[in-house]
Short mmCIF file of C-alpha atoms and ligand atoms in Angstrom, two decimals:
data_model
loop_
_atom_site.label_atom_id
_atom_site.label_comp_id
_atom_site.label_asym_id
_atom_site.label_seq_id
_atom_site.Cartn_x
_atom_site.Cartn_y
_atom_site.Cartn_z
CA MET A 1 0.00 0.00 0.00
CA LEU A 2 1.07 3.56 -0.69
CA ILE A 3 0.18 6.46 1.58
CA VAL A 4 0.09 9.70 -0.38
CA MET A 5 0.50 12.78 1.82
CA LYS A 6 -1.35 16.07 1.23
CA LYS A 7 0.62 18.95 -0.26
CA GLY A 8 0.74 21.02 2.93
CA SER A 9 1.29 18.08 5.30
CA THR A 10 3.93 18.49 8.02
CA HIS A 11 6.91 16.42 9.20
CA ALA A 12 4.88 15.50 12.25
CA ASP A 13 2.09 14.15 9.99
CA HIS A 14 4.65 12.09 8.08
CA ASP A 15 6.26 10.74 11.25
CA ARG A 16 2.88 9.82 12.68
CA VAL A 17 2.07 7.73 9.60
CA VAL A 18 5.45 6.01 9.86
CA ARG A 19 4.79 5.24 13.53
CA VAL A 20 1.40 3.72 12.79
CA ILE A 21 2.92 1.54 10.05
CA GLU A 22 5.69 0.35 12.36
CA GLU A 23 3.29 -0.32 15.21
CA LEU A 24 1.41 -2.65 12.88
CA GLY A 25 4.72 -4.54 12.42
CA PHE A 26 5.36 -3.36 8.83
CA ARG A 27 8.12 -1.33 7.23
CA ALA A 28 7.66 2.28 6.11
CA HIS A 29 9.60 3.66 3.12
CA SER A 30 9.56 7.45 2.67
CA ILE A 31 9.40 8.45 -0.97
CA PRO A 32 9.89 12.17 -1.44
CA GLY A 33 8.93 13.46 -4.89
CA ALA A 34 8.64 16.63 -6.92
CA GLU A 35 4.85 16.57 -6.83
CA ARG A 36 4.11 14.71 -3.61
CA THR A 37 5.55 12.90 -0.64
CA ALA A 38 4.47 9.33 -0.22
CA ILE A 39 5.16 6.48 2.17
CA GLY A 40 5.34 2.91 0.89
CA ILE A 41 4.37 0.01 3.16
CA THR A 42 6.03 -3.39 2.85
CA GLY A 43 5.94 -6.51 4.98
CA ASN A 44 2.16 -7.01 4.99
CA SER A 45 1.11 -10.38 3.63
CA GLY A 46 -2.48 -9.40 2.77
CA PRO A 47 -4.42 -6.28 1.80
CA LEU A 48 -4.58 -3.47 4.36
CA ASP A 49 -7.61 -1.43 5.33
CA PRO A 50 -7.03 2.05 3.81
CA THR A 51 -9.17 3.78 6.45
CA ILE A 52 -6.52 3.05 9.14
CA PHE A 53 -4.36 5.63 7.33
CA GLU A 54 -6.90 7.89 5.68
CA ILE A 55 -8.16 9.13 9.05
CA LEU A 56 -4.67 10.37 10.00
CA PRO A 57 -3.92 14.10 9.63
CA GLY A 58 -2.03 15.08 6.46
CA VAL A 59 -2.95 11.92 4.53
CA ALA A 60 -4.49 12.50 1.09
CA GLN A 61 -5.06 8.91 0.08
CA ALA A 62 -4.10 5.29 0.84
CA VAL A 63 -3.83 3.37 -2.44
CA PRO A 64 -3.22 -0.34 -2.93
CA VAL A 65 -0.24 -1.17 -5.17
CA THR A 66 -1.34 -3.72 -7.70
CA ARG A 67 2.05 -4.85 -9.09
CA PRO A 68 3.99 -7.65 -7.40
CA PHE A 69 6.98 -5.29 -7.24
CA LYS A 70 6.23 -2.30 -5.06
CA LEU A 71 9.15 -0.02 -4.25
CA VAL A 72 10.74 -0.39 -7.70
CA SER A 73 7.50 0.49 -9.48
CA LYS A 74 6.45 3.79 -10.98
CA GLU A 75 3.11 3.41 -9.22
CA VAL A 76 4.93 4.08 -5.97
CA LYS A 77 7.53 6.55 -7.29
CA PRO A 78 6.76 8.27 -10.60
CA ASP A 79 9.96 10.39 -10.63
CA PRO A 80 13.13 8.79 -12.03
CA THR A 81 15.63 7.74 -9.38
CA LEU A 82 18.99 9.47 -9.43
CA VAL A 83 21.80 7.31 -8.14
CA ARG A 84 24.70 9.32 -6.74
CA VAL A 85 28.18 7.91 -6.84
CA GLY A 86 30.55 10.56 -5.46
CA SER A 87 30.06 13.53 -7.77
CA LEU A 88 28.55 11.37 -10.54
CA GLU A 89 24.85 11.29 -11.19
CA ILE A 90 23.29 8.20 -12.76
CA GLY A 91 19.85 8.57 -14.34
CA GLY A 92 18.15 11.86 -15.12
CA GLY A 93 19.89 12.40 -18.47
CA ALA A 94 23.56 11.96 -17.58
CA PHE A 95 25.20 9.11 -19.53
CA GLN A 96 27.97 7.19 -17.78
CA ILE A 97 30.47 4.62 -19.01
CA ALA A 98 32.02 2.06 -16.67
CA ALA A 99 35.06 0.49 -18.31
CA GLY A 100 38.00 -1.75 -17.50
CA PRO A 101 39.05 -5.36 -17.72
CA CYS A 102 36.83 -8.25 -16.73
CA ALA A 103 39.08 -9.07 -13.80
CA VAL A 104 41.73 -7.20 -11.85
CA GLU A 105 44.83 -9.25 -12.72
CA ARG A 106 47.99 -7.29 -11.85
CA GLU A 107 48.37 -3.89 -10.22
CA GLU A 108 50.56 -2.40 -12.89
CA THR A 109 48.35 -3.42 -15.81
CA TYR A 110 45.16 -2.48 -13.99
CA LEU A 111 46.42 1.00 -13.16
CA ALA A 112 47.65 1.55 -16.72
CA CYS A 113 44.29 0.44 -18.10
CA ALA A 114 42.43 2.68 -15.64
CA HIS A 115 44.32 5.76 -16.86
CA VAL A 116 43.75 4.83 -20.51
CA VAL A 117 39.99 4.33 -20.17
CA LYS A 118 39.69 7.55 -18.19
CA GLN A 119 41.49 9.42 -20.96
CA ALA A 120 39.12 7.89 -23.49
CA GLY A 121 36.12 9.19 -21.53
CA ALA A 122 35.12 6.45 -19.08
CA THR A 123 33.46 7.92 -16.00
CA MET A 124 33.66 4.81 -13.81
CA LEU A 125 36.12 1.93 -13.48
CA ARG A 126 35.16 -1.74 -13.50
CA GLY A 127 37.08 -4.92 -12.74
CA GLY A 128 36.29 -8.03 -10.76
CA ALA A 129 38.24 -8.97 -7.65
CA PHE A 130 35.86 -11.87 -6.95
CA LYS A 131 35.03 -13.73 -10.16
CA PRO A 132 32.11 -16.15 -10.46
CA ARG A 133 33.56 -18.61 -12.98
CA THR A 134 31.89 -21.52 -14.74
CA SER A 135 34.87 -23.74 -13.94
CA PRO A 136 36.26 -24.07 -10.42
CA TYR A 137 39.71 -24.37 -12.03
CA SER A 138 39.54 -20.96 -13.76
CA PHE A 139 41.05 -17.79 -12.27
CA GLN A 140 38.77 -16.77 -9.40
CA GLY A 141 40.09 -13.23 -8.90
CA LEU A 142 42.63 -11.66 -6.55
CA GLY A 143 40.11 -11.15 -3.74
CA LYS A 144 41.04 -8.48 -1.20
CA GLU A 145 44.26 -7.69 -3.03
CA GLY A 146 42.17 -6.89 -6.11
CA LEU A 147 40.05 -4.50 -4.06
CA ARG A 148 43.18 -2.72 -2.86
CA ILE A 149 44.27 -2.29 -6.47
CA LEU A 150 40.84 -0.88 -7.37
CA ALA A 151 41.05 1.57 -4.46
CA ARG A 152 44.47 2.64 -5.69
CA ALA A 153 43.09 3.15 -9.22
CA ARG A 154 40.32 5.32 -7.81
CA GLN A 155 42.86 7.36 -5.89
CA GLU A 156 45.00 7.88 -9.00
CA THR A 157 42.21 8.61 -11.49
CA GLY A 158 39.50 10.09 -9.29
CA LEU A 159 36.98 7.72 -10.92
CA PRO A 160 34.60 5.64 -8.79
CA VAL A 161 34.90 1.85 -8.97
CA VAL A 162 32.25 -0.79 -9.43
CA THR A 163 33.11 -4.39 -8.56
CA GLU A 164 31.29 -7.62 -7.92
CA ALA A 165 30.45 -9.30 -4.62
CA VAL A 166 29.76 -13.03 -4.96
CA ASP A 167 28.71 -13.83 -1.41
CA GLU A 168 28.09 -12.09 1.88
CA ALA A 169 31.72 -12.21 3.02
CA SER A 170 32.94 -10.60 -0.20
CA LEU A 171 30.12 -8.05 -0.03
CA ASP A 172 31.44 -6.85 3.36
CA LEU A 173 34.79 -6.19 1.70
CA VAL A 174 33.37 -4.70 -1.50
CA GLU A 175 31.25 -2.33 0.57
CA GLU A 176 34.37 -1.21 2.39
CA TYR A 177 36.60 -0.67 -0.65
CA ALA A 178 34.42 0.07 -3.68
CA ASP A 179 31.95 2.81 -4.63
CA VAL A 180 29.30 0.59 -6.21
CA ILE A 181 28.48 -3.03 -5.34
CA GLN A 182 27.90 -5.23 -8.40
CA ILE A 183 25.64 -8.27 -8.10
CA GLY A 184 26.33 -10.48 -11.10
CA ALA A 185 23.96 -12.30 -13.42
CA ARG A 186 24.63 -15.61 -11.67
CA ASN A 187 23.63 -14.15 -8.32
CA MET A 188 20.61 -12.16 -9.45
CA GLN A 189 18.38 -14.59 -7.58
CA ASN A 190 20.62 -15.08 -4.57
CA TYR A 191 18.07 -13.59 -2.23
CA SER A 192 20.17 -13.58 0.93
CA LEU A 193 22.90 -11.72 -0.95
CA LEU A 194 20.32 -9.25 -2.31
CA ARG A 195 19.05 -8.60 1.22
CA ARG A 196 22.60 -8.01 2.41
CA ALA A 197 23.12 -5.56 -0.48
CA GLY A 198 19.91 -3.86 0.63
CA ARG A 199 21.51 -3.19 4.02
CA ALA A 200 24.69 -1.77 2.45
CA ARG A 201 25.44 1.93 2.47
CA LYS A 202 26.68 1.96 -1.15
CA PRO A 203 24.71 1.87 -4.43
CA VAL A 204 24.03 -1.52 -6.00
CA PHE A 205 24.59 -2.46 -9.67
CA LEU A 206 22.26 -5.40 -10.37
CA LYS A 207 22.87 -7.42 -13.52
CA ARG A 208 20.00 -9.31 -15.11
CA GLY A 209 20.15 -13.07 -14.70
CA MET A 210 20.64 -14.88 -17.99
CA SER A 211 17.30 -16.65 -17.67
CA ALA A 212 15.38 -13.94 -15.87
CA ASN A 213 12.35 -12.27 -17.36
CA LEU A 214 11.56 -8.65 -16.56
CA GLU A 215 9.40 -9.50 -13.58
CA ASP A 216 12.12 -11.74 -12.09
CA PHE A 217 14.63 -8.92 -12.63
CA LEU A 218 12.49 -6.26 -10.97
CA MET A 219 11.57 -8.57 -8.09
CA SER A 220 15.29 -9.03 -7.39
CA ALA A 221 15.71 -5.26 -7.32
CA GLU A 222 12.74 -5.16 -4.95
CA TYR A 223 14.70 -7.34 -2.46
CA VAL A 224 17.40 -4.66 -2.30
CA LEU A 225 15.00 -1.74 -1.96
CA SER A 226 12.85 -3.57 0.59
CA GLU A 227 15.82 -3.52 2.98
CA GLY A 228 16.13 0.25 2.69
CA ASN A 229 18.75 0.72 -0.05
CA TYR A 230 17.01 2.71 -2.78
CA GLN A 231 20.20 3.46 -4.76
CA LEU A 232 20.09 0.73 -7.39
CA ILE A 233 21.13 0.58 -11.04
CA LEU A 234 19.78 -2.20 -13.26
CA CYS A 235 21.97 -3.67 -16.02
CA GLU A 236 20.93 -5.64 -19.11
CA ARG A 237 23.78 -8.02 -19.99
CA GLY A 238 22.19 -10.52 -22.35
CA ILE A 239 20.03 -13.58 -21.87
CA ARG A 240 20.22 -17.16 -23.11
CA THR A 241 18.16 -17.89 -26.19
CA PHE A 242 18.37 -20.44 -29.02
CA SER A 243 20.53 -17.97 -30.96
CA ASN A 244 24.13 -19.07 -30.98
CA HIS A 245 25.77 -16.44 -33.16
CA SER A 246 26.73 -14.50 -30.04
CA ARG A 247 27.52 -15.45 -26.46
CA PHE A 248 24.15 -14.17 -25.17
CA THR A 249 21.25 -12.28 -26.75
CA LEU A 250 21.31 -8.65 -25.69
CA ASP A 251 17.68 -7.83 -24.97
CA LEU A 252 17.59 -4.10 -25.63
CA SER A 253 13.80 -4.04 -25.69
CA VAL A 254 13.94 -4.47 -21.94
CA ILE A 255 14.94 -0.78 -21.68
CA PRO A 256 11.62 0.78 -22.75
CA SER A 257 9.87 -1.98 -20.79
CA VAL A 258 11.78 -1.07 -17.62
CA ARG A 259 10.99 2.61 -18.28
CA ALA A 260 7.29 1.79 -18.48
CA LEU A 261 7.30 0.04 -15.12
CA SER A 262 10.12 1.39 -12.99
CA HIS A 263 11.87 4.59 -11.92
CA LEU A 264 15.28 2.88 -11.63
CA PRO A 265 18.15 3.71 -14.01
CA ILE A 266 19.37 0.99 -16.38
CA PHE A 267 22.76 0.29 -17.98
CA VAL A 268 23.62 -1.96 -20.91
CA ASP A 269 26.62 -4.32 -20.97
CA PRO A 270 27.35 -5.06 -24.64
CA SER A 271 30.55 -6.97 -23.73
CA HIS A 272 28.91 -9.91 -21.97
CA GLY A 273 25.86 -9.43 -24.18
CA THR A 274 27.78 -10.30 -27.35
CA GLY A 275 30.96 -12.01 -26.15
CA MET A 276 32.87 -10.68 -29.18
CA ARG A 277 34.79 -7.42 -29.23
CA ASP A 278 33.89 -6.54 -32.82
CA ARG A 279 30.16 -6.68 -31.94
CA VAL A 280 30.48 -4.39 -28.95
CA PRO A 281 30.44 -0.95 -30.68
CA SER A 282 27.17 -1.42 -32.55
CA MET A 283 25.41 -2.80 -29.49
CA ALA A 284 26.86 0.01 -27.36
CA ARG A 285 25.48 2.62 -29.77
CA ALA A 286 22.17 0.76 -29.83
CA GLY A 287 22.04 0.72 -26.03
CA LEU A 288 22.49 4.48 -25.90
CA ALA A 289 19.92 5.00 -28.65
CA ALA A 290 17.44 2.73 -26.85
CA GLY A 291 17.54 5.02 -23.83
CA ALA A 292 20.05 3.44 -21.44
CA ASP A 293 21.56 5.56 -18.68
CA GLY A 294 25.02 4.14 -19.20
CA LEU A 295 27.20 1.32 -20.48
CA MET A 296 29.49 -1.21 -18.88
CA ILE A 297 32.28 -2.18 -21.28
CA GLU A 298 35.24 -4.53 -20.88
CA VAL A 299 38.58 -3.13 -22.06
CA HIS A 300 41.94 -4.89 -21.83
CA PRO A 301 45.31 -3.72 -23.15
CA GLU A 302 46.29 -7.29 -24.10
CA PRO A 303 43.10 -9.31 -24.54
CA ALA A 304 44.96 -12.40 -25.72
CA ARG A 305 46.57 -12.62 -22.29
CA ALA A 306 43.45 -11.81 -20.27
CA LEU A 307 42.64 -14.31 -17.51
CA SER A 308 38.92 -14.03 -18.23
CA ASP A 309 36.68 -12.83 -21.07
CA GLY A 310 39.55 -11.91 -23.42
CA PRO A 311 37.53 -12.42 -26.64
CA GLN A 312 35.04 -9.69 -25.69
CA ALA A 313 37.53 -7.15 -24.32
CA MET A 314 37.97 -4.07 -26.51
CA LEU A 315 41.41 -2.68 -27.18
CA PRO A 316 41.93 0.78 -25.64
CA ASP A 317 42.09 2.56 -29.04
CA ALA A 318 38.87 0.98 -30.26
CA PHE A 319 37.23 1.94 -26.97
CA ALA A 320 38.36 5.56 -27.41
CA ASP A 321 36.88 5.58 -30.95
CA LEU A 322 33.62 4.20 -29.61
CA VAL A 323 33.37 6.88 -26.91
CA ARG A 324 33.90 9.55 -29.59
CA GLU A 325 30.96 8.13 -31.54
CA LEU A 326 28.80 7.93 -28.43
CA ARG A 327 29.53 11.61 -27.75
CA LEU A 328 28.12 12.50 -31.16
CA LEU A 329 25.06 10.35 -30.66
CA ALA A 330 24.24 11.29 -27.05
CA PRO A 331 22.65 14.75 -27.65
CA LEU A 332 20.36 13.27 -30.30
CA VAL A 333 18.83 10.96 -27.71
CA GLU A 334 18.79 13.48 -24.86
CA ARG A 335 21.77 12.16 -22.96
CA ARG A 336 24.59 14.29 -21.57
CA MET A 337 28.21 13.19 -21.63
CA GLU A 338 30.67 15.36 -19.73
CA PRO A 339 33.82 16.41 -21.60
CA VAL A 340 36.96 14.46 -20.61
CA ALA A 341 38.62 16.22 -17.65
C1 LIG B 1 31.24 -9.24 -15.12
O1 LIG B 1 30.73 -8.10 -15.17
O2 LIG B 1 32.46 -9.43 -15.22
C2 LIG B 1 30.36 -10.41 -15.04
C3 LIG B 1 30.78 -11.56 -14.52
O3 LIG B 1 29.16 -10.18 -15.58
P1 LIG B 1 27.82 -11.08 -15.58
O4 LIG B 1 27.46 -11.25 -14.14
O5 LIG B 1 26.86 -10.22 -16.34
O6 LIG B 1 28.16 -12.37 -16.28
MN1 LIG B 2 33.57 -10.46 -17.70
#
């Protein structure tokens, strides 16, 4: 249920509604907006009687939320969510590019790559310190050492870092070292991990599971928001279909579908979506044109020697060319890209 407050309602009115919700054993989520302030209720297993709230001072209306996802839905929050990462704004027209290798491999090469992608126009750094690999014998990431390297790269470049947590122990560390906590496709339905991310004090970057439909995807985001973390970025990274000409099928039509249902920003990852570096530029341009708020792109100075996802990693020069093209395209689709500092 959503409690919509009257225009002139006071803080005391708001706090009284929150108290009543909590006394009933439910959770209250304050949703300030340009047009109205509202309070979402979660934790109730059945419908609530609207009159309990409508008799309270300052309340305009108590409306049932019909969708299975509540806090992520536009019914509850019509204004787009802005996610703030340091001085960066995600959503609301700014277009961001997170770039870097799949995994953090060695300090020297990571730092060099971080400087190169920054120069090319990346606004965030990526790189996994904890890698969820198909084979237990593949490189699993440098762990805490990888996080230290990422922190060093942030210090040197001034760019925020996004990196994956694969379980609750690694999430504790990622929360400490990184700016944005990535939950990977393989963990999109790891509900205890999602709840832990919902209790984190850093924004969450949630990748779509490879067999998740839109409702599954938004319900996973709901887990994070339901715990009180409203700073969440969705990311389309390709799904499994019968098509085998690329690694996954990048489902760009999910972008307008997310827009129709949710206020959350959404990125596109054309690297995992295609699995082939020469397919990345066209899908990156398409992602921007389809209305994404940003891209996540894998870049490696020596892809042939990469310890993971080499075939999809762009070379730094090709990445720089791509960013130049995106800069030309962005104003046509109402996206802003800041000039390289
Ligand atoms: C990654 O970003 O390196 C990654 C493992 O992505 P995904 O979870 O989308 O496979
Ligand atoms: Mn990868």
